[in-house]
PDB file of C-alpha atoms and ligand atoms in Angstrom:
ATOM      1  CA  MET A  21       0.000   0.000   0.000  1.00 45.00           C
ATOM      2  CA  ASP A  22       2.963   2.360  -0.289  1.00 54.00           C
ATOM      3  CA  GLN A  23       1.526   3.240  -3.683  1.00 67.00           C
ATOM      4  CA  PHE A  24      -1.603   4.734  -2.211  1.00 73.00           C
ATOM      5  CA  HIS A  25      -2.224   8.304  -3.312  1.00 76.00           C
ATOM      6  CA  LEU A  26      -5.186  10.497  -2.570  1.00 81.00           C
ATOM      7  CA  PHE A  27      -4.703  11.989  -6.043  1.00 83.00           C
ATOM      8  CA  PRO A  28      -3.264  10.541  -9.225  1.00 87.00           C
ATOM      9  CA  PRO A  29      -0.063  12.283 -10.352  1.00 89.00           C
ATOM     10  CA  GLN A  30      -0.473  15.337 -12.578  1.00 91.00           C
ATOM     11  CA  ALA A  31       1.288  14.156 -15.715  1.00 92.00           C
ATOM     12  CA  SER A  32      -0.291  16.142 -18.544  1.00 94.00           C
ATOM     13  CA  THR A  33      -0.720  19.794 -19.477  1.00 92.00           C
ATOM     14  CA  THR A  34      -4.433  19.664 -18.711  1.00 92.00           C
ATOM     15  CA  ALA A  35      -4.238  17.834 -15.381  1.00 92.00           C
ATOM     16  CA  GLN A  36      -3.842  21.023 -13.379  1.00 92.00           C
ATOM     17  CA  GLN A  37      -6.714  22.826 -15.111  1.00 92.00           C
ATOM     18  CA  VAL A  38      -9.048  19.950 -14.342  1.00 93.00           C
ATOM     19  CA  ASP A  39      -7.834  19.757 -10.743  1.00 93.00           C
ATOM     20  CA  TRP A  40      -8.397  23.477 -10.136  1.00 94.00           C
ATOM     21  CA  ILE A  41     -12.047  23.111 -11.085  1.00 95.00           C
ATOM     22  CA  PHE A  42     -12.347  20.056  -8.886  1.00 94.00           C
ATOM     23  CA  PHE A  43     -10.793  21.839  -5.903  1.00 94.00           C
ATOM     24  CA  ALA A  44     -12.906  24.960  -6.438  1.00 95.00           C
ATOM     25  CA  LEU A  45     -16.104  22.880  -6.558  1.00 95.00           C
ATOM     26  CA  THR A  46     -15.080  21.037  -3.404  1.00 95.00           C
ATOM     27  CA  ALA A  47     -14.270  24.280  -1.572  1.00 96.00           C
ATOM     28  CA  ILE A  48     -17.566  25.890  -2.616  1.00 95.00           C
ATOM     29  CA  THR A  49     -19.480  22.801  -1.553  1.00 95.00           C
ATOM     30  CA  ILE A  50     -17.788  22.771   1.866  1.00 97.00           C
ATOM     31  CA  PHE A  51     -18.448  26.501   2.281  1.00 94.00           C
ATOM     32  CA  PHE A  52     -22.189  26.195   1.549  1.00 93.00           C
ATOM     33  CA  CYS A  53     -22.521  23.105   3.733  1.00 96.00           C
ATOM     34  CA  ALA A  54     -21.107  25.216   6.564  1.00 96.00           C
ATOM     35  CA  VAL A  55     -23.439  28.137   5.743  1.00 92.00           C
ATOM     36  CA  VAL A  56     -26.448  25.809   5.942  1.00 93.00           C
ATOM     37  CA  PHE A  57     -25.536  23.446   8.759  1.00 97.00           C
ATOM     38  CA  LEU A  58     -23.757  25.719  11.257  1.00 97.00           C
ATOM     39  CA  PRO A  59     -26.838  27.990  11.701  1.00 95.00           C
ATOM     40  CA  ILE A  60     -29.054  24.866  11.976  1.00 96.00           C
ATOM     41  CA  LEU A  61     -26.872  23.631  14.820  1.00 96.00           C
ATOM     42  CA  PHE A  62     -26.714  27.054  16.400  1.00 96.00           C
ATOM     43  CA  PHE A  63     -30.505  27.587  16.314  1.00 93.00           C
ATOM     44  CA  ALA A  64     -31.223  24.027  17.404  1.00 94.00           C
ATOM     45  CA  VAL A  65     -29.222  24.635  20.547  1.00 95.00           C
ATOM     46  CA  LYS A  66     -30.375  28.193  21.147  1.00 93.00           C
ATOM     47  CA  TYR A  67     -34.101  27.450  20.730  1.00 92.00           C
ATOM     48  CA  ARG A  68     -34.129  23.978  22.208  1.00 92.00           C
ATOM     49  CA  ARG A  69     -37.171  23.072  24.306  1.00 90.00           C
ATOM     50  CA  GLY A  70     -37.013  24.704  27.682  1.00 89.00           C
ATOM     51  CA  SER A  71     -34.360  27.284  26.792  1.00 88.00           C
ATOM     52  CA  LYS A  72     -34.915  30.837  27.952  1.00 88.00           C
ATOM     53  CA  ALA A  73     -34.188  32.390  24.511  1.00 86.00           C
ATOM     54  CA  ASP A  74     -36.321  35.362  23.497  1.00 87.00           C
ATOM     55  CA  ARG A  75     -38.981  34.164  21.059  1.00 86.00           C
ATOM     56  CA  SER A  76     -40.908  37.428  20.651  1.00 87.00           C
ATOM     57  CA  ASN A  77     -40.872  39.611  17.508  1.00 86.00           C
ATOM     58  CA  ALA A  78     -39.468  36.889  15.215  1.00 85.00           C
ATOM     59  CA  PRO A  79     -38.684  38.537  11.829  1.00 85.00           C
ATOM     60  CA  SER A  80     -40.770  37.072   8.987  1.00 88.00           C
ATOM     61  CA  GLU A  81     -38.876  38.523   6.024  1.00 90.00           C
ATOM     62  CA  SER A  82     -35.538  40.045   5.040  1.00 91.00           C
ATOM     63  CA  LEU A  83     -35.004  41.509   1.586  1.00 94.00           C
ATOM     64  CA  LEU A  84     -31.239  41.604   2.069  1.00 94.00           C
ATOM     65  CA  LEU A  85     -31.077  37.930   3.048  1.00 90.00           C
ATOM     66  CA  GLU A  86     -33.397  36.750   0.265  1.00 93.00           C
ATOM     67  CA  SER A  87     -31.714  38.713  -2.541  1.00 95.00           C
ATOM     68  CA  GLY A  88     -28.358  37.655  -1.134  1.00 92.00           C
ATOM     69  CA  TRP A  89     -29.036  33.944  -1.312  1.00 90.00           C
ATOM     70  CA  THR A  90     -30.407  34.366  -4.827  1.00 94.00           C
ATOM     71  CA  ILE A  91     -27.776  36.588  -6.377  1.00 96.00           C
ATOM     72  CA  VAL A  92     -24.609  35.177  -4.817  1.00 93.00           C
ATOM     73  CA  PRO A  93     -25.241  31.537  -5.913  1.00 93.00           C
ATOM     74  CA  LEU A  94     -26.361  32.800  -9.346  1.00 96.00           C
ATOM     75  CA  VAL A  95     -23.065  34.615  -9.888  1.00 97.00           C
ATOM     76  CA  ILE A  96     -21.081  31.628  -8.596  1.00 95.00           C
ATOM     77  CA  SER A  97     -22.968  29.145 -10.819  1.00 95.00           C
ATOM     78  CA  ILE A  98     -22.562  31.242 -13.955  1.00 97.00           C
ATOM     79  CA  GLY A  99     -18.878  31.687 -13.150  1.00 96.00           C
ATOM     80  CA  LEU A 100     -18.415  27.932 -12.699  1.00 95.00           C
ATOM     81  CA  PHE A 101     -20.316  27.255 -15.917  1.00 96.00           C
ATOM     82  CA  GLY A 102     -18.087  29.647 -17.880  1.00 97.00           C
ATOM     83  CA  TRP A 103     -14.917  28.259 -16.336  1.00 96.00           C
ATOM     84  CA  GLY A 104     -16.003  24.661 -16.968  1.00 95.00           C
ATOM     85  CA  ALA A 105     -17.107  25.404 -20.540  1.00 96.00           C
ATOM     86  CA  ILE A 106     -13.808  27.069 -21.455  1.00 95.00           C
ATOM     87  CA  THR A 107     -11.836  24.156 -20.004  1.00 93.00           C
ATOM     88  CA  TYR A 108     -14.119  21.647 -21.715  1.00 92.00           C
ATOM     89  CA  PHE A 109     -13.663  23.215 -25.143  1.00 92.00           C
ATOM     90  CA  HIS A 110      -9.941  23.230 -24.583  1.00 90.00           C
ATOM     91  CA  LEU A 111     -10.028  19.527 -23.673  1.00 89.00           C
ATOM     92  CA  GLU A 112     -12.249  18.667 -26.643  1.00 87.00           C
ATOM     93  CA  ARG A 113     -10.114  20.226 -29.371  1.00 87.00           C
ATOM     94  CA  PRO A 114      -6.775  18.590 -30.014  1.00 84.00           C
ATOM     95  CA  PRO A 115      -3.963  20.932 -31.066  1.00 87.00           C
ATOM     96  CA  SER A 116      -3.225  20.519 -34.776  1.00 84.00           C
ATOM     97  CA  ASP A 117       0.364  19.319 -34.366  1.00 86.00           C
ATOM     98  CA  ALA A 118      -0.674  16.143 -32.589  1.00 89.00           C
ATOM     99  CA  LEU A 119       0.795  12.709 -33.103  1.00 89.00           C
ATOM    100  CA  GLN A 120      -2.092  10.556 -34.382  1.00 87.00           C
ATOM    101  CA  LEU A 121      -2.878   7.209 -32.791  1.00 90.00           C
ATOM    102  CA  GLN A 122      -5.609   4.686 -33.506  1.00 90.00           C
ATOM    103  CA  VAL A 123      -7.350   2.882 -30.680  1.00 93.00           C
ATOM    104  CA  VAL A 124      -9.705  -0.074 -31.020  1.00 92.00           C
ATOM    105  CA  ALA A 125     -11.334  -1.341 -27.846  1.00 93.00           C
ATOM    106  CA  THR A 126     -12.685  -4.854 -27.682  1.00 90.00           C
ATOM    107  CA  HIS A 127     -13.598  -7.543 -25.143  1.00 88.00           C
ATOM    108  CA  TRP A 128     -11.348  -7.040 -23.105  1.00 88.00           C
ATOM    109  CA  MET A 129      -8.346  -5.263 -24.357  1.00 91.00           C
ATOM    110  CA  TRP A 130      -6.981  -2.095 -25.891  1.00 94.00           C
ATOM    111  CA  LYS A 131      -5.492  -2.368 -29.373  1.00 91.00           C
ATOM    112  CA  LEU A 132      -3.356   0.615 -30.275  1.00 92.00           C
ATOM    113  CA  GLN A 133      -1.556   1.509 -33.448  1.00 88.00           C
ATOM    114  CA  HIS A 134       0.962   4.266 -34.187  1.00 88.00           C
ATOM    115  CA  ALA A 135       0.905   6.054 -37.554  1.00 82.00           C
ATOM    116  CA  GLU A 136       4.239   4.441 -38.430  1.00 80.00           C
ATOM    117  CA  GLY A 137       2.605   1.055 -38.058  1.00 77.00           C
ATOM    118  CA  LYS A 138       3.815  -0.126 -34.674  1.00 84.00           C
ATOM    119  CA  ARG A 139       1.098  -1.975 -32.784  1.00 84.00           C
ATOM    120  CA  GLU A 140       0.581  -2.452 -29.082  1.00 88.00           C
ATOM    121  CA  ILE A 141      -1.903  -4.206 -26.848  1.00 90.00           C
ATOM    122  CA  ASP A 142      -2.835  -2.816 -23.430  1.00 93.00           C
ATOM    123  CA  GLU A 143       0.282  -0.701 -23.571  1.00 91.00           C
ATOM    124  CA  LEU A 144       0.888   2.688 -25.075  1.00 93.00           C
ATOM    125  CA  HIS A 145       4.292   4.275 -25.568  1.00 93.00           C
ATOM    126  CA  VAL A 146       4.267   8.022 -26.112  1.00 94.00           C
ATOM    127  CA  PRO A 147       7.008  10.654 -26.255  1.00 94.00           C
ATOM    128  CA  LEU A 148       7.360  13.180 -23.467  1.00 94.00           C
ATOM    129  CA  GLY A 149       6.195  16.694 -24.355  1.00 91.00           C
ATOM    130  CA  ARG A 150       4.423  15.788 -27.615  1.00 93.00           C
ATOM    131  CA  THR A 151       0.703  16.157 -28.072  1.00 94.00           C
ATOM    132  CA  VAL A 152      -0.927  12.812 -28.731  1.00 94.00           C
ATOM    133  CA  ALA A 153      -4.371  12.603 -30.341  1.00 93.00           C
ATOM    134  CA  LEU A 154      -6.376   9.393 -30.278  1.00 93.00           C
ATOM    135  CA  THR A 155      -9.032   8.288 -32.732  1.00 91.00           C
ATOM    136  CA  MET A 156     -11.011   5.566 -31.014  1.00 93.00           C
ATOM    137  CA  THR A 157     -13.737   3.088 -31.745  1.00 92.00           C
ATOM    138  CA  SER A 158     -15.043  -0.138 -30.292  1.00 92.00           C
ATOM    139  CA  GLN A 159     -15.521  -3.513 -31.910  1.00 88.00           C
ATOM    140  CA  ASP A 160     -18.330  -4.560 -29.581  1.00 89.00           C
ATOM    141  CA  VAL A 161     -19.806  -2.628 -26.646  1.00 93.00           C
ATOM    142  CA  ILE A 162     -19.141   0.771 -25.068  1.00 95.00           C
ATOM    143  CA  HIS A 163     -15.787   1.003 -23.321  1.00 95.00           C
ATOM    144  CA  SER A 164     -14.127   4.087 -21.913  1.00 96.00           C
ATOM    145  CA  PHE A 165     -10.510   5.173 -22.225  1.00 95.00           C
ATOM    146  CA  PHE A 166      -9.379   6.505 -18.862  1.00 95.00           C
ATOM    147  CA  VAL A 167      -5.910   7.686 -17.876  1.00 95.00           C
ATOM    148  CA  PRO A 168      -6.270   9.338 -14.462  1.00 93.00           C
ATOM    149  CA  ALA A 169      -2.771  10.858 -14.482  1.00 94.00           C
ATOM    150  CA  PHE A 170      -3.662  12.772 -17.656  1.00 94.00           C
ATOM    151  CA  ARG A 171      -7.239  13.531 -16.522  1.00 93.00           C
ATOM    152  CA  VAL A 172      -8.422  11.968 -19.777  1.00 93.00           C
ATOM    153  CA  LYS A 173     -11.626   9.983 -19.900  1.00 93.00           C
ATOM    154  CA  GLN A 174     -13.547   9.352 -23.093  1.00 94.00           C
ATOM    155  CA  ASP A 175     -16.162   6.791 -24.019  1.00 95.00           C
ATOM    156  CA  VAL A 176     -15.241   4.465 -26.881  1.00 95.00           C
ATOM    157  CA  VAL A 177     -18.385   3.662 -28.809  1.00 93.00           C
ATOM    158  CA  PRO A 178     -19.129   1.008 -31.465  1.00 90.00           C
ATOM    159  CA  GLY A 179     -20.148   2.451 -34.811  1.00 85.00           C
ATOM    160  CA  ARG A 180     -18.542   5.833 -34.387  1.00 87.00           C
ATOM    161  CA  TYR A 181     -15.256   7.593 -33.735  1.00 90.00           C
ATOM    162  CA  THR A 182     -14.498   9.489 -30.591  1.00 91.00           C
ATOM    163  CA  GLY A 183     -11.333  11.389 -29.851  1.00 90.00           C
ATOM    164  CA  ALA A 184      -9.146  12.355 -26.927  1.00 93.00           C
ATOM    165  CA  TRP A 185      -5.784  14.057 -26.606  1.00 95.00           C
ATOM    166  CA  PHE A 186      -3.108  14.726 -24.034  1.00 95.00           C
ATOM    167  CA  LYS A 187       0.387  16.143 -23.758  1.00 94.00           C
ATOM    168  CA  PRO A 188       2.471  14.285 -21.187  1.00 95.00           C
ATOM    169  CA  THR A 189       4.647  16.428 -18.959  1.00 94.00           C
ATOM    170  CA  LYS A 190       6.337  13.737 -16.860  1.00 93.00           C
ATOM    171  CA  ALA A 191       8.134  10.592 -17.907  1.00 93.00           C
ATOM    172  CA  GLY A 192       6.892   7.444 -16.221  1.00 93.00           C
ATOM    173  CA  GLU A 193       4.269   4.729 -16.297  1.00 94.00           C
ATOM    174  CA  TYR A 194       0.614   5.487 -15.763  1.00 94.00           C
ATOM    175  CA  HIS A 195      -2.532   3.448 -15.359  1.00 93.00           C
ATOM    176  CA  LEU A 196      -4.884   2.961 -18.282  1.00 94.00           C
ATOM    177  CA  PHE A 197      -8.358   1.829 -17.278  1.00 94.00           C
ATOM    178  CA  CYS A 198     -11.606   0.965 -18.963  1.00 95.00           C
ATOM    179  CA  SER A 199     -14.154   3.000 -17.039  1.00 94.00           C
ATOM    180  CA  GLN A 200     -17.415   1.699 -18.500  1.00 93.00           C
ATOM    181  CA  TYR A 201     -18.713  -1.612 -17.277  1.00 94.00           C
ATOM    182  CA  CYS A 202     -18.339  -3.754 -20.388  1.00 93.00           C
ATOM    183  CA  GLY A 203     -18.828  -7.350 -19.243  1.00 90.00           C
ATOM    184  CA  THR A 204     -17.180 -10.157 -17.319  1.00 90.00           C
ATOM    185  CA  HIS A 205     -13.581  -9.017 -17.545  1.00 91.00           C
ATOM    186  CA  HIS A 206     -14.180  -5.289 -17.432  1.00 93.00           C
ATOM    187  CA  SER A 207     -12.014  -4.986 -14.352  1.00 92.00           C
ATOM    188  CA  ALA A 208      -9.173  -6.744 -16.163  1.00 91.00           C
ATOM    189  CA  MET A 209      -9.326  -4.372 -19.110  1.00 93.00           C
ATOM    190  CA  ILE A 210      -6.390  -2.373 -17.860  1.00 93.00           C
ATOM    191  CA  GLY A 211      -3.080  -1.334 -19.284  1.00 93.00           C
ATOM    192  CA  ARG A 212      -0.374   1.229 -18.935  1.00 93.00           C
ATOM    193  CA  VAL A 213       0.806   4.341 -20.696  1.00 95.00           C
ATOM    194  CA  VAL A 214       4.571   4.638 -20.844  1.00 95.00           C
ATOM    195  CA  VAL A 215       5.892   8.174 -21.309  1.00 95.00           C
ATOM    196  CA  ILE A 216       9.489   8.191 -22.544  1.00 94.00           C
ATOM    197  CA  GLU A 217      11.983  10.756 -23.869  1.00 94.00           C
ATOM    198  CA  PRO A 218      11.389  11.639 -27.545  1.00 93.00           C
ATOM    199  CA  LEU A 219      14.707  10.067 -28.592  1.00 93.00           C
ATOM    200  CA  ASP A 220      13.878   6.847 -26.781  1.00 92.00           C
ATOM    201  CA  TYR A 221      10.495   6.926 -28.467  1.00 91.00           C
ATOM    202  CA  GLU A 222      12.116   7.160 -31.919  1.00 89.00           C
ATOM    203  CA  ARG A 223      14.360   4.260 -31.012  1.00 88.00           C
ATOM    204  CA  TRP A 224      11.410   2.277 -29.701  1.00 87.00           C
ATOM    205  CA  LEU A 225       9.384   2.977 -32.869  1.00 85.00           C
ATOM    206  CA  ASN A 226      12.191   1.823 -35.129  1.00 82.00           C
ATOM    207  CA  ALA A 227      13.135  -1.258 -33.142  1.00 79.00           C
ATOM    208  CA  GLY A 228      12.396  -4.631 -34.665  1.00 73.00           C
ATOM    209  CA  ALA A 229      11.380  -5.364 -38.213  1.00 68.00           C
ATOM    210  CA  PRO A 230      10.186  -2.260 -40.049  1.00 67.00           C
ATOM    211  CA  GLY A 231       6.408  -2.551 -40.177  1.00 72.00           C
ATOM    212  CA  GLU A 232       3.930  -1.225 -42.638  1.00 78.00           C
ATOM    213  CA  THR A 233       2.620   2.277 -41.886  1.00 81.00           C
ATOM    214  CA  ILE A 234      -1.112   2.521 -41.301  1.00 82.00           C
ATOM    215  CA  ALA A 235      -1.588   4.388 -44.578  1.00 82.00           C
ATOM    216  CA  ARG A 236       0.466   1.780 -46.440  1.00 83.00           C
ATOM    217  CA  ALA A 237      -1.634  -1.037 -44.965  1.00 82.00           C
ATOM    218  CA  GLY A 238      -4.702   0.881 -46.104  1.00 84.00           C
ATOM    219  CA  GLU A 239      -3.351   1.175 -49.627  1.00 85.00           C
ATOM    220  CA  ARG A 240      -2.806  -2.578 -49.740  1.00 84.00           C
ATOM    221  CA  LEU A 241      -6.364  -3.178 -48.520  1.00 83.00           C
ATOM    222  CA  PHE A 242      -7.656  -0.709 -51.087  1.00 85.00           C
ATOM    223  CA  ARG A 243      -6.231  -2.946 -53.807  1.00 83.00           C
ATOM    224  CA  ASP A 244      -6.840  -6.355 -52.201  1.00 83.00           C
ATOM    225  CA  ARG A 245     -10.469  -5.690 -51.313  1.00 80.00           C
ATOM    226  CA  GLY A 246     -11.255  -4.425 -54.770  1.00 79.00           C
ATOM    227  CA  CYS A 247     -11.872  -0.767 -53.891  1.00 83.00           C
ATOM    228  CA  SER A 248      -9.447   0.281 -56.612  1.00 80.00           C
ATOM    229  CA  GLY A 249     -11.463  -1.703 -59.152  1.00 78.00           C
ATOM    230  CA  CYS A 250     -14.213   0.930 -59.041  1.00 80.00           C
ATOM    231  CA  HIS A 251     -12.498   3.961 -57.520  1.00 83.00           C
ATOM    232  CA  GLY A 252      -9.318   3.590 -59.557  1.00 78.00           C
ATOM    233  CA  ALA A 253      -8.439   5.853 -62.476  1.00 74.00           C
ATOM    234  CA  ASN A 254      -9.224   3.335 -65.244  1.00 73.00           C
ATOM    235  CA  SER A 255     -12.394   1.889 -63.789  1.00 74.00           C
ATOM    236  CA  LYS A 256     -15.312   1.208 -66.079  1.00 72.00           C
ATOM    237  CA  PHE A 257     -17.693   1.863 -63.197  1.00 74.00           C
ATOM    238  CA  HIS A 258     -18.810   5.371 -62.460  1.00 77.00           C
ATOM    239  CA  ALA A 259     -17.455   5.680 -58.907  1.00 81.00           C
ATOM    240  CA  PRO A 260     -16.207   8.893 -57.319  1.00 81.00           C
ATOM    241  CA  PRO A 261     -12.420   9.339 -57.297  1.00 78.00           C
ATOM    242  CA  LEU A 262     -11.083   9.508 -53.758  1.00 82.00           C
ATOM    243  CA  GLU A 263      -7.993  11.692 -54.198  1.00 82.00           C
ATOM    244  CA  ASN A 264      -8.098  15.010 -52.365  1.00 81.00           C
ATOM    245  CA  LEU A 265     -11.324  14.018 -50.708  1.00 84.00           C
ATOM    246  CA  TYR A 266     -10.488  13.938 -47.015  1.00 84.00           C
ATOM    247  CA  GLY A 267     -11.390  17.058 -45.075  1.00 83.00           C
ATOM    248  CA  LYS A 268     -13.022  18.729 -48.084  1.00 84.00           C
ATOM    249  CA  PRO A 269     -16.655  19.760 -48.505  1.00 87.00           C
ATOM    250  CA  ARG A 270     -18.591  17.103 -50.346  1.00 86.00           C
ATOM    251  CA  PRO A 271     -21.848  17.755 -52.241  1.00 86.00           C
ATOM    252  CA  LEU A 272     -24.414  14.984 -51.809  1.00 87.00           C
ATOM    253  CA  ALA A 273     -27.120  13.812 -54.187  1.00 85.00           C
ATOM    254  CA  THR A 274     -29.682  15.357 -51.835  1.00 86.00           C
ATOM    255  CA  GLY A 275     -28.175  18.800 -52.387  1.00 86.00           C
ATOM    256  CA  GLU A 276     -26.701  18.814 -48.909  1.00 87.00           C
ATOM    257  CA  MET A 277     -23.080  19.706 -48.298  1.00 88.00           C
ATOM    258  CA  ILE A 278     -21.025  17.774 -45.761  1.00 86.00           C
ATOM    259  CA  THR A 279     -17.379  17.503 -44.816  1.00 87.00           C
ATOM    260  CA  ALA A 280     -15.608  14.311 -45.838  1.00 86.00           C
ATOM    261  CA  ASP A 281     -14.313  13.475 -42.391  1.00 85.00           C
ATOM    262  CA  GLU A 282     -13.587  10.151 -40.712  1.00 84.00           C
ATOM    263  CA  ARG A 283     -17.229   9.661 -39.834  1.00 85.00           C
ATOM    264  CA  TYR A 284     -18.320  10.157 -43.454  1.00 87.00           C
ATOM    265  CA  LEU A 285     -15.660   7.823 -44.868  1.00 85.00           C
ATOM    266  CA  ARG A 286     -16.466   5.111 -42.339  1.00 86.00           C
ATOM    267  CA  ASP A 287     -20.206   5.328 -43.047  1.00 86.00           C
ATOM    268  CA  SER A 288     -19.572   5.300 -46.794  1.00 85.00           C
ATOM    269  CA  ILE A 289     -17.831   1.941 -46.467  1.00 84.00           C
ATOM    270  CA  PHE A 290     -20.378   0.354 -44.128  1.00 83.00           C
ATOM    271  CA  LEU A 291     -23.543   2.151 -45.270  1.00 85.00           C
ATOM    272  CA  PRO A 292     -22.804   3.242 -48.832  1.00 84.00           C
ATOM    273  CA  GLY A 293     -26.425   4.139 -49.557  1.00 82.00           C
ATOM    274  CA  LYS A 294     -26.644   6.613 -46.691  1.00 84.00           C
ATOM    275  CA  GLU A 295     -24.929   9.593 -48.271  1.00 86.00           C
ATOM    276  CA  ILE A 296     -24.587   9.355 -52.039  1.00 86.00           C
ATOM    277  CA  ALA A 297     -22.110  11.750 -53.606  1.00 86.00           C
ATOM    278  CA  ALA A 298     -23.755  14.156 -56.052  1.00 83.00           C
ATOM    279  CA  GLY A 299     -23.639  12.848 -59.612  1.00 81.00           C
ATOM    280  CA  TYR A 300     -23.294   9.168 -58.683  1.00 83.00           C
ATOM    281  CA  GLU A 301     -25.580   6.152 -58.435  1.00 81.00           C
ATOM    282  CA  ASN A 302     -26.154   4.055 -55.337  1.00 82.00           C
ATOM    283  CA  ILE A 303     -24.244   1.031 -56.643  1.00 80.00           C
ATOM    284  CA  MET A 304     -21.564   0.371 -54.039  1.00 84.00           C
ATOM    285  CA  PRO A 305     -22.008  -2.800 -51.942  1.00 81.00           C
ATOM    286  CA  SER A 306     -21.724  -2.511 -48.186  1.00 83.00           C
ATOM    287  CA  TYR A 307     -18.571  -3.819 -46.531  1.00 81.00           C
ATOM    288  CA  ALA A 308     -20.251  -4.250 -43.162  1.00 80.00           C
ATOM    289  CA  GLY A 309     -18.932  -7.394 -41.476  1.00 77.00           C
ATOM    290  CA  GLN A 310     -16.140  -7.786 -44.016  1.00 81.00           C
ATOM    291  CA  LEU A 311     -13.659  -5.279 -42.663  1.00 83.00           C
ATOM    292  CA  SER A 312     -12.500  -4.974 -39.082  1.00 83.00           C
ATOM    293  CA  GLU A 313     -12.434  -1.611 -37.323  1.00 83.00           C
ATOM    294  CA  GLU A 314      -8.663  -1.599 -37.640  1.00 83.00           C
ATOM    295  CA  GLU A 315      -8.879  -2.167 -41.379  1.00 85.00           C
ATOM    296  CA  ILE A 316     -11.354   0.696 -41.730  1.00 86.00           C
ATOM    297  CA  MET A 317      -8.935   2.929 -39.839  1.00 86.00           C
ATOM    298  CA  GLN A 318      -6.150   1.854 -42.207  1.00 86.00           C
ATOM    299  CA  LEU A 319      -8.278   2.614 -45.270  1.00 87.00           C
ATOM    300  CA  ILE A 320      -9.148   6.031 -43.874  1.00 86.00           C
ATOM    301  CA  ALA A 321      -5.473   6.713 -43.145  1.00 85.00           C
ATOM    302  CA  TYR A 322      -4.736   5.848 -46.777  1.00 87.00           C
ATOM    303  CA  LEU A 323      -7.481   8.157 -48.065  1.00 86.00           C
ATOM    304  CA  LYS A 324      -6.097  10.879 -45.803  1.00 84.00           C
ATOM    305  CA  SER A 325      -2.676  10.400 -47.333  1.00 83.00           C
ATOM    306  CA  LEU A 326      -4.252  11.004 -50.751  1.00 83.00           C
ATOM    307  CA  ALA A 327      -5.522  14.407 -49.664  1.00 79.00           C
ATOM    308  CA  ASN A 328      -3.700  17.450 -50.939  1.00 56.00           C
ATOM    309  CA  GLU A 329      -2.544  18.746 -47.622  1.00 50.00           C
ATOM    310  CA  PRO A 330      -1.361  15.918 -45.442  1.00 47.00           C
ATOM    311  CA  SER A 331      -1.720  16.640 -41.753  1.00 45.00           C
ATOM    312  CA  PRO A 332       1.720  17.469 -40.318  1.00 45.00           C
ATOM    313  CA  ASN A 333       2.180  14.117 -38.592  1.00 45.00           C
ATOM    314  CA  GLU A 334       0.838  11.905 -41.324  1.00 43.00           C
ATOM    315  CA  PRO A 335       4.041  10.841 -43.037  1.00 46.00           C
ATOM    316  CA  ASN A 336       3.590  11.401 -46.732  1.00 44.00           C
ATOM    317  CA  GLU A 337       4.141   8.201 -48.645  1.00 42.00           C
ATOM    318  CA  LYS A 338       7.063   8.760 -50.956  1.00 40.00           C
ATOM    319  CA  ARG A 339       8.070   5.189 -51.765  1.00 37.00           C
ATOM    320  CA  ASP A 340       6.398   3.779 -54.791  1.00 37.00           C
TER     321      ASP A 340
HETATM  322 CU1  LIG B   9     -14.068  -2.246 -21.488  1.00 57.30          CU
HETATM  323 CU2  LIG B   9     -14.958  -1.936 -19.301  1.00 57.30          CU
END
């Protein structure tokens, strides 16, 4: 029990911001408990049965008291709301220079993959001082990615992508938990995040046989699964070309305009009839049940690499 801490270590840039809100809420709660319960105790003793306290002329109203207990809590609540909202938006939006990582949760483990292709299970190596952004999905039920030391907790939901980010500020090993009850071995769905120096991280990434990058694996799938047969340049089918698609506005057959983000690409593979691109027929078969979540993530990484402006951390494929 020498490892017992009242608080998890503060090991990310956002840990302190979250803790300040927590401490402020605790302090305010303690203060108002005192304001309510100390007078109760005081009056209970003063006016107890048989006491000689003066009970005449009891005041029945006080404008100062009533406006006070309305206005003061109102100001405090609005202040807390604003503070919480600002922090929340900050926590929700990953900085653009983030290192991208893919996370697939499943009964009962965490499968993680780095952009360069390195895979891990229930263990995540990240470099100290770099922002790390996670794109997460689940293969079965709802799980939740929880790293107390980073104050990061995000549900991982089947059928959609959720994100989380953090920037580690201290080297070391930290707990990774699943914080949604997800079945028999929920409590065993734990792992660790290992924060190491950037140079050690490079060395760790390059150790062992050079693997395929995520985008490269996606390119292979794109050919092997026949996507290129229709979406390729020389196809005899009228299918939309997928170069320079990611992140761009996309006109739909319904006249709507949407952004071709991860959600759209994923749905287009599983539910091709849902959002038909303007000028095309609904002829694509669904790949539901034929591709794993990891394979979808690889395909999306490949489509991203075909976009004009690669995100700064998505290594542009130069080999050919
Ligand atoms: Cu996964 Cu609990």
